mmCIF file of C-alpha atoms in Angstrom:
data_model
loop_
_atom_site.group_PDB
_atom_site.id
_atom_site.type_symbol
_atom_site.label_atom_id
_atom_site.label_comp_id
_atom_site.label_asym_id
_atom_site.label_seq_id
_atom_site.Cartn_x
_atom_site.Cartn_y
_atom_site.Cartn_z
ATOM 1 C CA MET A 1 -26.030 9.062 21.462
ATOM 2 C CA GLY A 2 -26.306 12.177 19.320
ATOM 3 C CA LYS A 3 -28.678 13.053 16.504
ATOM 4 C CA ILE A 4 -28.336 13.557 12.767
ATOM 5 C CA GLU A 5 -28.953 17.157 11.709
ATOM 6 C CA GLY A 6 -28.936 16.388 8.008
ATOM 7 C CA ILE A 7 -27.723 14.188 5.148
ATOM 8 C CA VAL A 8 -26.896 16.069 1.953
ATOM 9 C CA LYS A 9 -25.453 14.861 -1.334
ATOM 10 C CA MET A 10 -22.251 16.740 -2.166
ATOM 11 C CA THR A 11 -22.051 18.168 -5.653
ATOM 12 C CA ASP A 12 -19.098 20.569 -5.329
ATOM 13 C CA GLU A 13 -15.547 19.384 -5.918
ATOM 14 C CA LEU A 14 -13.759 18.613 -2.663
ATOM 15 C CA GLU A 15 -10.533 20.331 -1.596
ATOM 16 C CA PHE A 16 -8.930 17.003 -0.637
ATOM 17 C CA ASP A 17 -8.493 13.631 -2.323
ATOM 18 C CA LEU A 18 -11.115 11.006 -1.616
ATOM 19 C CA ILE A 19 -11.427 7.467 -2.935
ATOM 20 C CA PRO A 20 -10.929 7.504 -6.751
ATOM 21 C CA ASN A 21 -14.135 5.597 -7.592
ATOM 22 C CA ALA A 22 -16.323 7.256 -4.952
ATOM 23 C CA LYS A 23 -18.739 8.829 -7.439
ATOM 24 C CA SER A 24 -21.437 9.393 -4.826
ATOM 25 C CA VAL A 25 -20.595 11.300 -1.624
ATOM 26 C CA TYR A 26 -23.081 12.331 1.071
ATOM 27 C CA GLU A 27 -22.280 14.644 3.981
ATOM 28 C CA VAL A 28 -23.801 13.529 7.282
ATOM 29 C CA THR A 29 -23.927 16.306 9.890
ATOM 30 C CA PHE A 30 -24.267 15.478 13.599
ATOM 31 C CA ASP A 31 -25.339 17.587 16.558
ATOM 32 C CA TRP A 32 -22.137 17.109 18.542
ATOM 33 C CA ALA A 33 -21.152 19.972 20.828
ATOM 34 C CA TYR A 34 -17.541 18.723 20.742
ATOM 35 C CA SER A 35 -15.737 16.259 18.504
ATOM 36 C CA GLU A 36 -15.245 14.043 21.583
ATOM 37 C CA ASP A 37 -18.968 13.276 21.287
ATOM 38 C CA GLY A 38 -18.324 11.535 17.960
ATOM 39 C CA PRO A 39 -16.962 8.066 18.831
ATOM 40 C CA GLU A 40 -20.210 6.665 20.247
ATOM 41 C CA ASP A 41 -22.152 7.611 17.132
ATOM 42 C CA LEU A 42 -19.479 6.432 14.669
ATOM 43 C CA LEU A 43 -19.050 3.104 16.428
ATOM 44 C CA ALA A 44 -22.815 2.564 16.343
ATOM 45 C CA ILE A 45 -22.858 3.348 12.605
ATOM 46 C CA CYS A 46 -19.918 1.028 11.839
ATOM 47 C CA GLY A 47 -21.194 -1.894 13.904
ATOM 48 C CA ASN A 48 -19.131 -5.033 13.254
ATOM 49 C CA ASP A 49 -18.595 -4.184 9.581
ATOM 50 C CA VAL A 50 -15.174 -2.448 9.639
ATOM 51 C CA ALA A 51 -12.929 -3.936 6.931
ATOM 52 C CA THR A 52 -10.044 -1.419 6.753
ATOM 53 C CA ILE A 53 -9.054 1.722 8.650
ATOM 54 C CA ILE A 54 -6.656 4.176 6.967
ATOM 55 C CA MET A 55 -4.979 7.109 8.719
ATOM 56 C CA ASP A 56 -2.127 9.523 8.013
ATOM 57 C CA PHE A 57 1.161 8.183 9.345
ATOM 58 C CA ASP A 58 2.004 9.138 12.917
ATOM 59 C CA LYS A 59 5.021 7.629 14.703
ATOM 60 C CA HIS A 60 3.296 7.713 18.089
ATOM 61 C CA LEU A 61 0.303 5.853 16.670
ATOM 62 C CA GLU A 62 2.617 3.286 15.080
ATOM 63 C CA ALA A 63 4.334 2.720 18.427
ATOM 64 C CA VAL A 64 0.986 2.138 20.138
ATOM 65 C CA LEU A 65 -0.161 -0.310 17.454
ATOM 66 C CA LYS A 66 3.086 -2.265 17.891
ATOM 67 C CA GLU A 67 2.616 -2.297 21.653
ATOM 68 C CA ARG A 68 -0.976 -3.550 21.286
ATOM 69 C CA GLY A 69 0.069 -6.248 18.829
ATOM 70 C CA THR A 70 -2.304 -4.851 16.190
ATOM 71 C CA LEU A 71 -1.624 -5.897 12.598
ATOM 72 C CA TYR A 72 -0.915 -2.828 10.445
ATOM 73 C CA HIS A 73 0.947 -1.753 7.309
ATOM 74 C CA VAL A 74 2.469 1.559 6.232
ATOM 75 C CA TYR A 75 1.734 2.291 2.573
ATOM 76 C CA GLY A 76 2.560 5.681 1.059
ATOM 77 C CA HIS A 77 2.975 7.418 4.430
ATOM 78 C CA GLN A 78 -0.400 6.142 5.632
ATOM 79 C CA ILE A 79 -1.185 3.530 8.272
ATOM 80 C CA PHE A 80 -3.523 0.714 7.184
ATOM 81 C CA VAL A 81 -5.214 -1.542 9.736
ATOM 82 C CA PRO A 82 -6.866 -4.463 7.892
ATOM 83 C CA PHE A 83 -9.790 -6.353 9.449
ATOM 84 C CA PRO A 84 -9.502 -4.686 12.869
ATOM 85 C CA SER A 85 -11.138 -6.415 15.799
ATOM 86 C CA LEU A 86 -14.024 -4.574 17.448
ATOM 87 C CA ARG A 87 -11.586 -3.727 20.250
ATOM 88 C CA ASP A 88 -9.048 -2.222 17.821
ATOM 89 C CA ALA A 89 -11.714 -0.370 15.800
ATOM 90 C CA THR A 90 -13.068 1.135 19.014
ATOM 91 C CA PHE A 91 -9.575 2.143 20.158
ATOM 92 C CA LEU A 92 -8.721 3.793 16.823
ATOM 93 C CA ILE A 93 -11.997 5.651 16.299
ATOM 94 C CA GLU A 94 -12.096 6.877 19.891
ATOM 95 C CA GLY A 95 -8.449 7.919 19.661
ATOM 96 C CA PHE A 96 -9.051 9.783 16.403
ATOM 97 C CA TYR A 97 -11.588 12.116 18.026
ATOM 98 C CA VAL A 98 -10.041 12.370 21.487
ATOM 99 C CA ASN A 99 -6.249 12.409 20.985
ATOM 100 C CA LYS A 100 -6.084 14.758 17.948
ATOM 101 C CA GLY A 101 -2.966 13.104 16.518
ATOM 102 C CA VAL A 102 -4.345 12.363 13.029
ATOM 103 C CA GLU A 103 -6.192 14.780 10.744
ATOM 104 C CA TYR A 104 -8.145 12.330 8.535
ATOM 105 C CA MET A 105 -9.446 8.782 8.823
ATOM 106 C CA THR A 106 -11.121 6.562 6.217
ATOM 107 C CA VAL A 107 -13.138 3.573 7.420
ATOM 108 C CA PHE A 108 -14.001 0.997 4.731
ATOM 109 C CA LEU A 109 -17.078 -1.024 5.628
ATOM 110 C CA MET A 110 -18.186 -4.509 4.517
ATOM 111 C CA LYS A 111 -15.331 -5.037 2.043
ATOM 112 C CA GLU A 112 -11.604 -4.409 2.290
ATOM 113 C CA CYS A 113 -10.266 -1.496 0.242
ATOM 114 C CA GLN A 114 -8.970 -2.643 -3.132
ATOM 115 C CA PRO A 115 -5.455 -1.534 -4.193
ATOM 116 C CA LYS A 116 -4.949 -0.679 -7.843
ATOM 117 C CA LEU A 117 -2.060 0.606 -9.930
ATOM 118 C CA ASP A 118 -2.950 3.603 -12.073
ATOM 119 C CA LYS A 119 -0.800 5.407 -14.610
ATOM 120 C CA VAL A 120 -1.169 9.155 -14.032
ATOM 121 C CA GLN A 121 0.297 12.227 -15.677
ATOM 122 C CA LEU A 122 2.439 14.427 -13.444
ATOM 123 C CA LYS A 123 3.562 17.586 -15.229
ATOM 124 C CA LYS A 124 5.086 16.362 -18.508
ATOM 125 C CA LYS A 125 5.609 12.690 -17.692
ATOM 126 C CA HIS A 126 3.541 9.674 -16.713
ATOM 127 C CA GLU A 127 4.095 7.782 -13.469
ATOM 128 C CA TRP A 128 2.584 4.747 -11.798
ATOM 129 C CA ASN A 129 0.518 5.534 -8.745
ATOM 130 C CA LEU A 130 -0.916 3.298 -6.043
ATOM 131 C CA ALA A 131 -4.545 4.052 -5.134
ATOM 132 C CA PHE A 132 -7.191 2.374 -2.989
ATOM 133 C CA TYR A 133 -10.679 1.796 -4.365
ATOM 134 C CA LEU A 134 -14.098 0.766 -3.132
ATOM 135 C CA GLN A 135 -15.154 -2.734 -4.057
ATOM 136 C CA ASP A 136 -18.634 -3.174 -5.549
ATOM 137 C CA ASP A 137 -21.480 -2.429 -3.089
ATOM 138 C CA ALA A 138 -19.058 -1.335 -0.345
ATOM 139 C CA VAL A 139 -19.052 2.034 1.391
ATOM 140 C CA ALA A 140 -16.486 4.069 3.290
ATOM 141 C CA LEU A 141 -16.737 6.798 5.917
ATOM 142 C CA PHE A 142 -14.324 9.707 5.551
ATOM 143 C CA LEU A 143 -13.818 11.430 8.909
ATOM 144 C CA MET A 144 -12.179 14.777 9.635
ATOM 145 C CA ASP A 145 -10.695 15.865 12.946
ATOM 146 C CA ASP A 146 -12.560 18.693 14.713
ATOM 147 C CA GLN A 147 -15.542 18.498 12.346
ATOM 148 C CA ARG A 148 -18.963 17.100 13.260
ATOM 149 C CA VAL A 149 -19.506 15.492 9.886
ATOM 150 C CA ALA A 150 -18.848 12.161 8.190
ATOM 151 C CA LEU A 151 -18.717 11.684 4.434
ATOM 152 C CA VAL A 152 -20.434 8.537 3.164
ATOM 153 C CA CYS A 153 -18.576 7.406 0.022
ATOM 154 C CA ALA A 154 -19.964 4.885 -2.473
ATOM 155 C CA GLN A 155 -19.683 4.041 -6.153
ATOM 156 C CA ASN A 156 -23.237 5.163 -6.887
ATOM 157 C CA ASP A 157 -26.262 6.844 -5.300
ATOM 158 C CA ALA A 158 -28.198 3.604 -4.813
ATOM 159 C CA VAL A 159 -25.505 2.058 -2.593
ATOM 160 C CA ALA A 160 -24.998 5.319 -0.695
ATOM 161 C CA GLU A 161 -28.719 5.831 -0.080
ATOM 162 C CA ASP A 162 -29.181 2.240 1.089
ATOM 163 C CA PHE A 163 -26.377 2.728 3.596
ATOM 164 C CA ASN A 164 -27.780 6.091 4.724
ATOM 165 C CA ALA A 165 -31.006 4.290 5.632
ATOM 166 C CA VAL A 166 -29.014 1.771 7.704
ATOM 167 C CA LEU A 167 -27.061 4.636 9.267
ATOM 168 C CA ARG A 168 -30.269 6.326 10.444
ATOM 169 C CA LYS A 169 -31.559 3.100 11.993
ATOM 170 C CA ARG A 170 -28.303 2.368 13.768
ATOM 171 C CA MET A 171 -28.215 5.921 15.126
ATOM 172 C CA ALA A 172 -31.720 5.276 16.482
ATOM 173 C CA GLY A 173 -30.409 2.270 18.384
ATOM 174 C CA GLU A 174 -31.596 -0.500 16.042
ATOM 175 C CA ARG A 175 -29.386 -3.514 15.311
ATOM 176 C CA VAL A 176 -29.266 -3.656 11.522
ATOM 177 C CA PRO A 177 -27.062 -6.377 9.972
ATOM 178 C CA LEU A 178 -25.370 -5.569 6.674
ATOM 179 C CA ILE A 179 -23.304 -8.641 5.773
ATOM 180 C CA ASP A 180 -22.504 -12.108 7.074
ATOM 181 C CA GLU A 181 -18.740 -11.847 6.569
ATOM 182 C CA ILE A 182 -16.321 -9.071 5.632
ATOM 183 C CA GLU A 183 -14.778 -9.645 2.187
ATOM 184 C CA GLU A 184 -11.099 -9.494 1.339
ATOM 185 C CA ALA A 185 -9.826 -7.497 -1.622
ATOM 186 C CA PRO A 186 -8.775 -9.294 -4.824
ATOM 187 C CA MET A 187 -5.040 -9.775 -5.356
ATOM 188 C CA LEU A 188 -3.194 -6.757 -6.723
ATOM 189 C CA GLU A 189 -3.170 -6.894 -10.532
ATOM 190 C CA ILE A 190 0.019 -6.080 -12.437
ATOM 191 C CA PRO A 191 -0.821 -4.366 -15.762
ATOM 192 C CA GLU A 192 1.111 -5.427 -18.847
ATOM 193 C CA GLU A 193 2.076 -1.799 -19.413
ATOM 194 C CA LEU A 194 3.745 -1.652 -16.001
ATOM 195 C CA LEU A 195 5.927 -4.641 -16.884
ATOM 196 C CA SER A 196 6.959 -2.883 -20.086
ATOM 197 C CA ASP A 197 7.642 0.450 -18.365
ATOM 198 C CA PHE A 198 9.941 -1.202 -15.820
ATOM 199 C CA LYS A 199 11.783 -3.187 -18.538
ATOM 200 C CA LEU A 200 10.442 -6.531 -17.331
ATOM 201 C CA PRO A 201 9.583 -9.484 -19.593
ATOM 202 C CA PRO A 202 5.927 -9.720 -20.741
ATOM 203 C CA SER A 203 3.537 -11.871 -18.732
ATOM 204 C CA SER A 204 3.417 -14.407 -21.599
ATOM 205 C CA GLN A 205 6.891 -15.584 -20.525
ATOM 206 C CA PHE A 206 5.633 -16.677 -17.093
ATOM 207 C CA ASN A 207 3.110 -19.107 -15.669
ATOM 208 C CA GLN A 208 1.956 -16.535 -13.149
ATOM 209 C CA VAL A 209 2.362 -12.798 -12.538
ATOM 210 C CA THR A 210 1.019 -11.340 -9.302
ATOM 211 C CA GLY A 211 1.577 -8.261 -7.184
ATOM 212 C CA GLN A 212 1.906 -7.591 -3.488
ATOM 213 C CA LEU A 213 1.917 -4.291 -1.624
ATOM 214 C CA LEU A 214 4.873 -3.659 0.661
ATOM 215 C CA SER A 215 5.245 -1.426 3.676
ATOM 216 C CA ASP A 216 7.271 1.707 2.967
ATOM 217 C CA PRO A 217 11.074 1.365 2.781
ATOM 218 C CA SER A 218 13.302 3.489 4.994
ATOM 219 C CA ILE A 219 16.400 5.564 4.298
ATOM 220 C CA VAL A 220 17.977 5.051 7.734
ATOM 221 C CA LYS A 221 16.198 2.148 9.476
ATOM 222 C CA ALA A 222 15.665 -1.533 8.697
ATOM 223 C CA SER A 223 12.859 -2.019 6.199
ATOM 224 C CA ARG A 224 9.439 -2.718 7.707
ATOM 225 C CA ALA A 225 8.755 -4.997 4.732
ATOM 226 C CA ARG A 226 11.690 -7.393 5.148
ATOM 227 C CA GLY A 227 9.452 -10.005 6.785
ATOM 228 C CA GLU A 228 6.678 -9.415 4.241
ATOM 229 C CA ILE A 229 9.072 -10.088 1.358
ATOM 230 C CA ASP A 230 10.647 -13.087 3.086
ATOM 231 C CA ALA A 231 7.224 -14.696 3.518
ATOM 232 C CA ILE A 232 6.458 -14.676 -0.241
ATOM 233 C CA HIS A 233 8.674 -17.659 -1.159
ATOM 234 C CA ASP A 234 10.101 -20.562 0.844
ATOM 235 C CA GLU A 235 12.673 -21.524 -1.788
ATOM 236 C CA GLU A 236 16.334 -20.592 -1.409
ATOM 237 C CA LEU A 237 17.221 -17.004 -2.321
ATOM 238 C CA VAL A 238 19.904 -17.936 -4.832
ATOM 239 C CA GLN A 239 20.776 -14.495 -6.215
ATOM 240 C CA VAL A 240 19.985 -10.806 -5.934
ATOM 241 C CA ILE A 241 20.758 -8.133 -8.494
ATOM 242 C CA VAL A 242 20.864 -4.672 -6.910
ATOM 243 C CA THR A 243 22.635 -1.362 -7.196
ATOM 244 C CA GLU A 244 26.395 -1.731 -6.842
ATOM 245 C CA ASP A 245 26.264 0.865 -4.030
ATOM 246 C CA LEU A 246 25.599 -2.069 -1.678
ATOM 247 C CA ASP A 247 29.059 -3.572 -2.193
ATOM 248 C CA ASP A 248 30.267 -2.551 1.288
ATOM 249 C CA PHE A 249 27.253 -4.240 2.872
ATOM 250 C CA PHE A 250 27.846 -7.517 1.004
ATOM 251 C CA LYS A 251 31.559 -7.411 1.915
ATOM 252 C CA LYS A 252 30.668 -6.900 5.573
ATOM 253 C CA GLU A 253 28.193 -9.810 5.482
ATOM 254 C CA LYS A 254 30.797 -11.946 3.630
ATOM 255 C CA ILE A 255 28.356 -12.779 0.832
ATOM 256 C CA PRO A 256 30.151 -13.359 -2.498
ATOM 257 C CA PHE A 257 29.276 -11.039 -5.359
ATOM 258 C CA GLU A 258 30.549 -9.602 -8.620
ATOM 259 C CA LYS A 259 29.797 -6.382 -10.470
ATOM 260 C CA GLN A 260 28.260 -6.375 -13.923
ATOM 261 C CA ASN A 261 27.403 -3.222 -15.918
ATOM 262 C CA GLY A 262 26.800 -1.098 -12.815
ATOM 263 C CA TRP A 263 24.900 -3.809 -10.918
ATOM 264 C CA LEU A 264 25.882 -6.001 -7.992
ATOM 265 C CA VAL A 265 25.155 -9.692 -8.654
ATOM 266 C CA SER A 266 25.315 -11.814 -5.517
ATOM 267 C CA GLY A 267 25.823 -15.472 -4.772
ATOM 268 C CA ALA A 268 23.297 -17.485 -2.760
ATOM 269 C CA ILE A 269 22.076 -15.780 0.412
ATOM 270 C CA PRO A 270 22.500 -17.788 3.656
ATOM 271 C CA LYS A 271 19.203 -18.231 5.482
ATOM 272 C CA ALA A 272 20.519 -16.497 8.616
ATOM 273 C CA LYS A 273 21.275 -13.346 6.579
ATOM 274 C CA ARG A 274 18.190 -13.398 4.383
ATOM 275 C CA GLU A 275 16.096 -10.775 6.194
ATOM 276 C CA ALA A 276 19.058 -8.390 6.504
ATOM 277 C CA VAL A 277 19.710 -8.671 2.751
ATOM 278 C CA LEU A 278 16.028 -8.226 1.913
ATOM 279 C CA SER A 279 15.904 -5.136 4.126
ATOM 280 C CA LYS A 280 18.854 -3.577 2.278
ATOM 281 C CA CYS A 281 17.453 -4.487 -1.149
ATOM 282 C CA HIS A 282 14.051 -3.040 -0.274
ATOM 283 C CA ASN A 283 15.474 0.226 1.038
ATOM 284 C CA GLU A 284 17.691 0.574 -2.046
ATOM 285 C CA SER A 285 14.606 0.242 -4.260
ATOM 286 C CA LEU A 286 13.948 3.888 -3.384
ATOM 287 C CA THR A 287 16.590 4.758 -5.989
ATOM 288 C CA ASP A 288 16.648 1.740 -8.324
ATOM 289 C CA ILE A 289 14.855 -1.547 -8.953
ATOM 290 C CA SER A 290 15.934 -4.621 -6.959
ATOM 291 C CA TYR A 291 15.698 -8.162 -8.371
ATOM 292 C CA LEU A 292 15.414 -11.236 -6.119
ATOM 293 C CA PHE A 293 15.760 -14.733 -7.594
ATOM 294 C CA TYR A 294 14.623 -17.937 -5.921
ATOM 295 C CA GLY A 295 15.014 -21.645 -6.681
ATOM 296 C CA SER A 296 17.610 -21.421 -9.442
ATOM 297 C CA GLU A 297 19.792 -18.743 -10.976
ATOM 298 C CA PRO A 298 18.355 -17.027 -14.060
ATOM 299 C CA THR A 299 19.985 -16.349 -17.393
ATOM 300 C CA VAL A 300 20.827 -12.626 -17.428
ATOM 301 C CA THR A 301 21.984 -10.195 -20.102
ATOM 302 C CA TYR A 302 22.097 -6.398 -20.056
ATOM 303 C CA GLU A 303 20.687 -3.740 -22.342
ATOM 304 C CA LYS A 304 21.446 -0.048 -22.411
ATOM 305 C CA LYS A 305 18.786 2.353 -21.106
ATOM 306 C CA GLN A 306 17.397 4.900 -23.545
ATOM 307 C CA ASN A 307 16.489 8.567 -22.964
ATOM 308 C CA GLN A 308 17.673 8.746 -19.361
ATOM 309 C CA SER A 309 17.244 12.008 -17.472
ATOM 310 C CA PHE A 310 20.283 13.789 -16.013
ATOM 311 C CA TRP A 311 19.482 12.656 -12.448
ATOM 312 C CA ASN A 312 18.859 9.059 -13.484
ATOM 313 C CA LYS A 313 22.252 8.964 -15.151
ATOM 314 C CA LEU A 314 23.836 10.130 -11.901
ATOM 315 C CA LEU A 315 21.921 7.799 -9.578
ATOM 316 C CA THR A 316 21.422 4.587 -11.557
ATOM 317 C CA SER A 317 23.234 2.279 -13.961
ATOM 318 C CA TYR A 318 23.289 2.964 -17.706
ATOM 319 C CA TYR A 319 22.094 -0.625 -18.201
ATOM 320 C CA TYR A 320 19.210 -2.758 -17.026
ATOM 321 C CA PRO A 321 19.167 -6.548 -16.558
ATOM 322 C CA VAL A 322 17.140 -8.727 -18.921
ATOM 323 C CA PHE A 323 16.494 -12.111 -17.351
ATOM 324 C CA GLU A 324 14.978 -15.447 -18.201
ATOM 325 C CA LEU A 325 13.844 -17.810 -15.465
ATOM 326 C CA ASN A 326 14.516 -21.528 -15.476
ATOM 327 C CA GLU A 327 11.605 -23.916 -15.056
ATOM 328 C CA ASP A 328 11.880 -24.006 -11.247
ATOM 329 C CA GLY A 329 12.944 -20.361 -10.919
ATOM 330 C CA LYS A 330 10.956 -17.544 -9.330
ATOM 331 C CA CYS A 331 11.593 -13.823 -9.153
ATOM 332 C CA ILE A 332 10.458 -10.844 -7.084
ATOM 333 C CA VAL A 333 11.099 -7.380 -8.533
ATOM 334 C CA LEU A 334 10.781 -4.394 -6.182
ATOM 335 C CA VAL A 335 9.388 -1.399 -8.100
ATOM 336 C CA MET A 336 7.682 1.953 -7.526
ATOM 337 C CA ASP A 337 10.114 3.041 -4.789
ATOM 338 C CA GLY A 338 9.635 -0.292 -3.053
ATOM 339 C CA GLN A 339 5.859 0.031 -2.767
ATOM 340 C CA VAL A 340 5.131 -3.014 -4.943
ATOM 341 C CA ALA A 341 6.623 -6.504 -5.265
ATOM 342 C CA VAL A 342 6.075 -7.938 -8.762
ATOM 343 C CA CYS A 343 6.110 -11.707 -8.347
ATOM 344 C CA LEU A 344 7.030 -13.742 -11.422
ATOM 345 C CA GLU A 345 6.946 -17.540 -11.735
#
C-alpha cells in the first residue's frame, strides 16, 4: 500500500464540474509511481461503503457490465452503478486505473447520490437540468485518470475533515467502520414550476406526483428504458399520445390510432406489444413529450402553444394536450429529452 504525501483544501475554482453542493473539496496526493498503483489504496479507503459509482459513458464498459450481470443505468451520457457489490466496486476501480478507458470517476460513499432537477440559465433562456447531489453527511471521491490524486468532496469542512481522518487510518491498515448500512436516495422530486413549464396540470389535481430517472433514449436502437418504464405500473396501458411521426410504426404493429391536432392518439396497447411501444415513445421524447395513460382513458382537449421558436414549429405540433385523469387513471409523461418520467396519479 502506498503513502499519502499531503491533504490540502482546494480554494481555487476547478476547471471541471464537480458535485453541485460539494462546498468543501480536499485534494489527497499519493506517492504512486504509476496510476496502476492506485487501486489498492482507493479500495482500502472505500472499504464496504460504496453507494454509487459514476463514470463517463463507454460502450466497451457497458458491454462488460452487461456480460457480468451488473446493474447499471445510463443517465446523461454517464454510466451509474448503484450499490455495487464489493466484487463490482473492485472490478470498476481497478479497471479505471489499469484499462484507461474512462477519464473521470466519482465514487459516492455511505449514501447514494441524490438526483435533483434544477432550472438553469443557458444563454438567453432557462432550461431544466438533471444534477446529482451529496446527501447530508455523505462524501464522494472524484478520481482522475493518470493522476495520483483523489478529491474528497463534502458539503462542509467538518464532514470532509472527519472523513480525511478515516482515510488516513484506512491507509495505515486499520479497519474503521463508517456506517451500518448504505442509504438510498430520496425519490426524485418534481417541482411545481416544472409541471407548469411542460404544460402539465398542477400537482393539486392529483393524489400523488413523483418522478423517476430513465436511462437515455436512443435515436437508432431500442430504448434502454423500455423495461424501466414498463415496471412503473401494472395496469393496462390504455392510451398513448405521441408525435404523429410514429403513425407508420402503429400501422405496422396494427394498433388502432387517430390523429388529433398534430398528435397521434392510440387505442389500448396489447401486452405483447407494450415494451416495443414504450421504446418508441421514449425515443421520440427526444423531440417532443410523450404521454402514457394507464387504467382508464383520460379526458383530453388541446390548447395552442405560445411563443414557439422557429425550430419548435418545424419539429413539434402547434398544440399541446390538456388532460384530466379519471379516478382510477394514471399517467406517465416523458420529459427533458426522455431523462425523466413524471408519474401522476
